[in-house]
Amino acid sequence: MNNFKFIDGGVTTPQGFTANGVCAGVKAATSAAITKAIKANESPVIPNGKRDLALIACDKPCAAAAIFTKNLVKSDTIYVTREHLQNGTAQAVIVNSGNANACNPDGYEKASAMAKLAADALDIDENDVIVASTGVIGQPLPLSPIESGVNALKDILSKDGGTNAAEAIMTTDTVKKEWAVEVEIGGKTVTIGGIAKGSGMIHINMGTTLSFVTTDAAISAEMLREALISAADVSYNMVSVDGDTSTNDTLAILASGYAGNAEITEKNADYFTFLEALTAAFKEVAKKLARDGEGATKLLICKVSGAFDEQAAKTVSKSVICSSLVKAAMFGADANCGRILCAIGYSGARVDDVRKIDVSYKSAAGEILVCQNGCGLAFDEEKAEKILLENEIEIIITLADGDGSAEAYGCDLTYDYVKINGDYRT
Amino acid sequence: MNNFKFIDGGVTTPQGFTANGVCAGVKAATSAAITKAIKANESPVIPNGKRDLALIACDKPCAAAAIFTKNLVKSDTIYVTREHLQNGTAQAVIVNSGNANACNPDGYEKASAMAKLAADALDIDENDVIVASTGVIGQPLPLSPIESGVNALKDILSKDGGTNAAEAIMTTDTVKKEWAVEVEIGGKTVTIGGIAKGSGMIHINMGTTLSFVTTDAAISAEMLREALISAADVSYNMVSVDGDTSTNDTLAILASGYAGNAEITEKNADYFTFLEALTAAFKEVAKKLARDGEGATKLLICKVSGAFDEQAAKTVSKSVICSSLVKAAMFGADANCGRILCAIGYSGARVDDVRKIDVSYKSAAGEILVCQNGCGLAFDEEKAEKILLENEIEIIITLADGDGSAEAYGCDLTYDYVKINGDYRT
């Protein structure tokens, strides 16, 4: 039985946190057309009405931790946030969409200025502000919409504003991503909530997303960091949309302590109860990210068991989820097992006996074995197609090498992925 | 000045070799519809007229070498061919398309049987036959069309049949791929020719293709193997269409010695002259494979210089060529430099200073710098689009870390890639 349960809510559900999101005009101000208008000294068009600036705040400083993209090319927001989190404390998050503030000569100054704008508005220390950006790379970040946006936001921060914040961090996302879980720790009800964005440029190396998580658990910054890394490892680090990782990925968590549980300062039972809930929530986020992958029509879950060890299982499941050919076949509801076997074979994982691989497809419409002992079966094509026409497909791989198991999350490759990314900037 | 020149021709251009290709009916016999008909005891439809069986032969045993896919899941043709090449000698190549003879319980027996059919027809030792297959994985290979096809082929092997052989190994290829070069070695004219197939499942780990190369050079099997590996390393190993590698990749070369040059048995000047011609030819094949990538409308060539070393340059160029986001942006003629910088950053290559990366796009329509010192430039969008609307695009990356340079070959990601692979088997 689980100690936790999912509840309606988001980043403002845990005690102490408020948030909101507004249309500040960053998106409008940085689209290629506008850049051109500015260059030509013409007046830029008005904002298109999409929210693009979010502020999340706590009424007191929180224990905080974050993990970031492993891409060598990083947005300066990451350098600024990393510095601000050195003391393990934060009180607010300011984040814009529409412009990644990456690969700009003045990126560091502008990321710092964003943090200062939020700090001044909230009357807190600028070192307690986490700053993040997402959007087009290599275009100057316009600060004036952020300044006016922050001023608007400080007056409307509320318990009801979490959904607007979730909306404000969306880029090519088609759905808002927010969630909350409740878990009992030491007799106290602890709440964890979060928002996430991510649709394209999603890959296994960290998770390639912006995600902001709040909790009222009492937990040290160090344990918060440990839990964050552990939970991300089997969730954010197991999801791929297109194999690309971005310059801006940030997964941050703030803990207010208002739940009143005995502070978690070591890996005791309370820690693992907290971790279990966090991990379950993050796995749901991973599925949300994959399901909303750019152009995706299907969520793919690749479950591997019987691998030599957990690492081999992870490597195999990720390889299958990342294969363009597997993804295109799933789009077409084509039960091609050759592509699965290929992706296992080139994964680089230790696979001791390729003549003992079984592969099944499973969905709400049933389950079908398509490969047994490494050989293709003459399966019922009609049944297979019916299974693959569902919008959530499990690819189940059974190896005979050991006890390792893992699951990875991905999506199909569709015409719309190409369409969305053929002309992203305009 | 080059010692070699490209000439019209193919696999039968070098002295001693004949070939041909026929429609044996393997493709028809293994399509999903036919499998179904056979299962239901209905009569299968007649072959669809596409050539699917090729035979290449020399009038005497040749020095021979081959390299294969590194995928753990291999077609049995590879095990059979590897055994046959242990003595460094071969005299013929039999290859079918339409069925990969991979992931089948009886694959080894059938691959051996294919070799024996060819050997018997040519009255040569079956150990001197190279056997290869390409097509759908996991469906039983029908031997009877191959038997009748071989019987037809033995009577029509000719100097003019090379083009038919090139056609017979095509799968989703839209153009036949054959080539020939002439090079003077020790006062003698040496000819090298070849055929290749490959369109999807093309990736850097070996080249993911079937390619058969003939030459009349006198060269030992050992030196032939060295040259094959060296030339493939900067050509076949630098091309990617979709990041997937197949179970069947085979690149084989046969040398008849008829050119009459002093036999190359060590890495002397003659060896390097031969290698130079072979490498130039293989690079052209790599471009042909990428240009004909499934659904591709553009050839992409990523040229990296100033890298820490050659390995770093290779890793960076391959990462860029493999990025789905870069490929989709090129399809849409979108001069997004963020995707290039991202792909450099997550490549895993040693890049010492990401603030010193320059990126340009170049084509027949001109050249444009879009990123300087790691930062996006406000470039002329119209000029950039004009450059990217051409069908051969160079992505030029200049690093400031060292002397390493490399180039990699790829193609754009298009709606048609998804269409072709959404339902490959029917």
Coordinates of C-alpha atoms in Angstrom, one line a residue, chain A residues 200-202 242-246 294 417 420-422 424, chain B residues 320 322-331 334 336 339-340 342 346 413:
Chain A
G200 CA 10.4 19.2 -27.2
M201 CA 14.1 19.0 -26.6
I202 CA 13.4 16.4 -24.0
D242 CA 13.6 13.7 -29.4
G243 CA 17.1 13.0 -27.9
D244 CA 18.0 16.7 -27.7
T245 CA 18.8 18.3 -24.3
S246 CA 18.5 22.0 -23.8
E294 CA 6.0 17.7 -29.6
Y417 CA 6.9 16.9 -34.7
I420 CA 6.5 22.1 -35.1
N421 CA 10.3 22.0 -35.4
G422 CA 10.6 22.8 -39.1
Y424 CA 10.1 26.9 -34.4
Chain B
V320 CA 24.9 18.0 -34.9
C322 CA 22.1 13.4 -35.5
S323 CA 20.0 16.1 -33.7
S324 CA 16.3 15.7 -34.6
L325 CA 15.8 19.4 -33.9
V326 CA 18.7 20.5 -36.2
K327 CA 17.3 18.1 -38.9
A328 CA 13.8 19.5 -38.6
A329 CA 15.0 23.1 -38.6
M330 CA 17.0 22.4 -41.8
F331 CA 13.8 20.9 -43.4
D334 CA 15.0 27.8 -40.2
N336 CA 18.1 28.4 -35.7
R339 CA 19.9 23.9 -31.9
I340 CA 23.4 23.7 -33.2
C342 CA 22.8 22.7 -28.0
Y346 CA 25.5 17.7 -25.2
L413 CA 14.0 15.2 -41.0

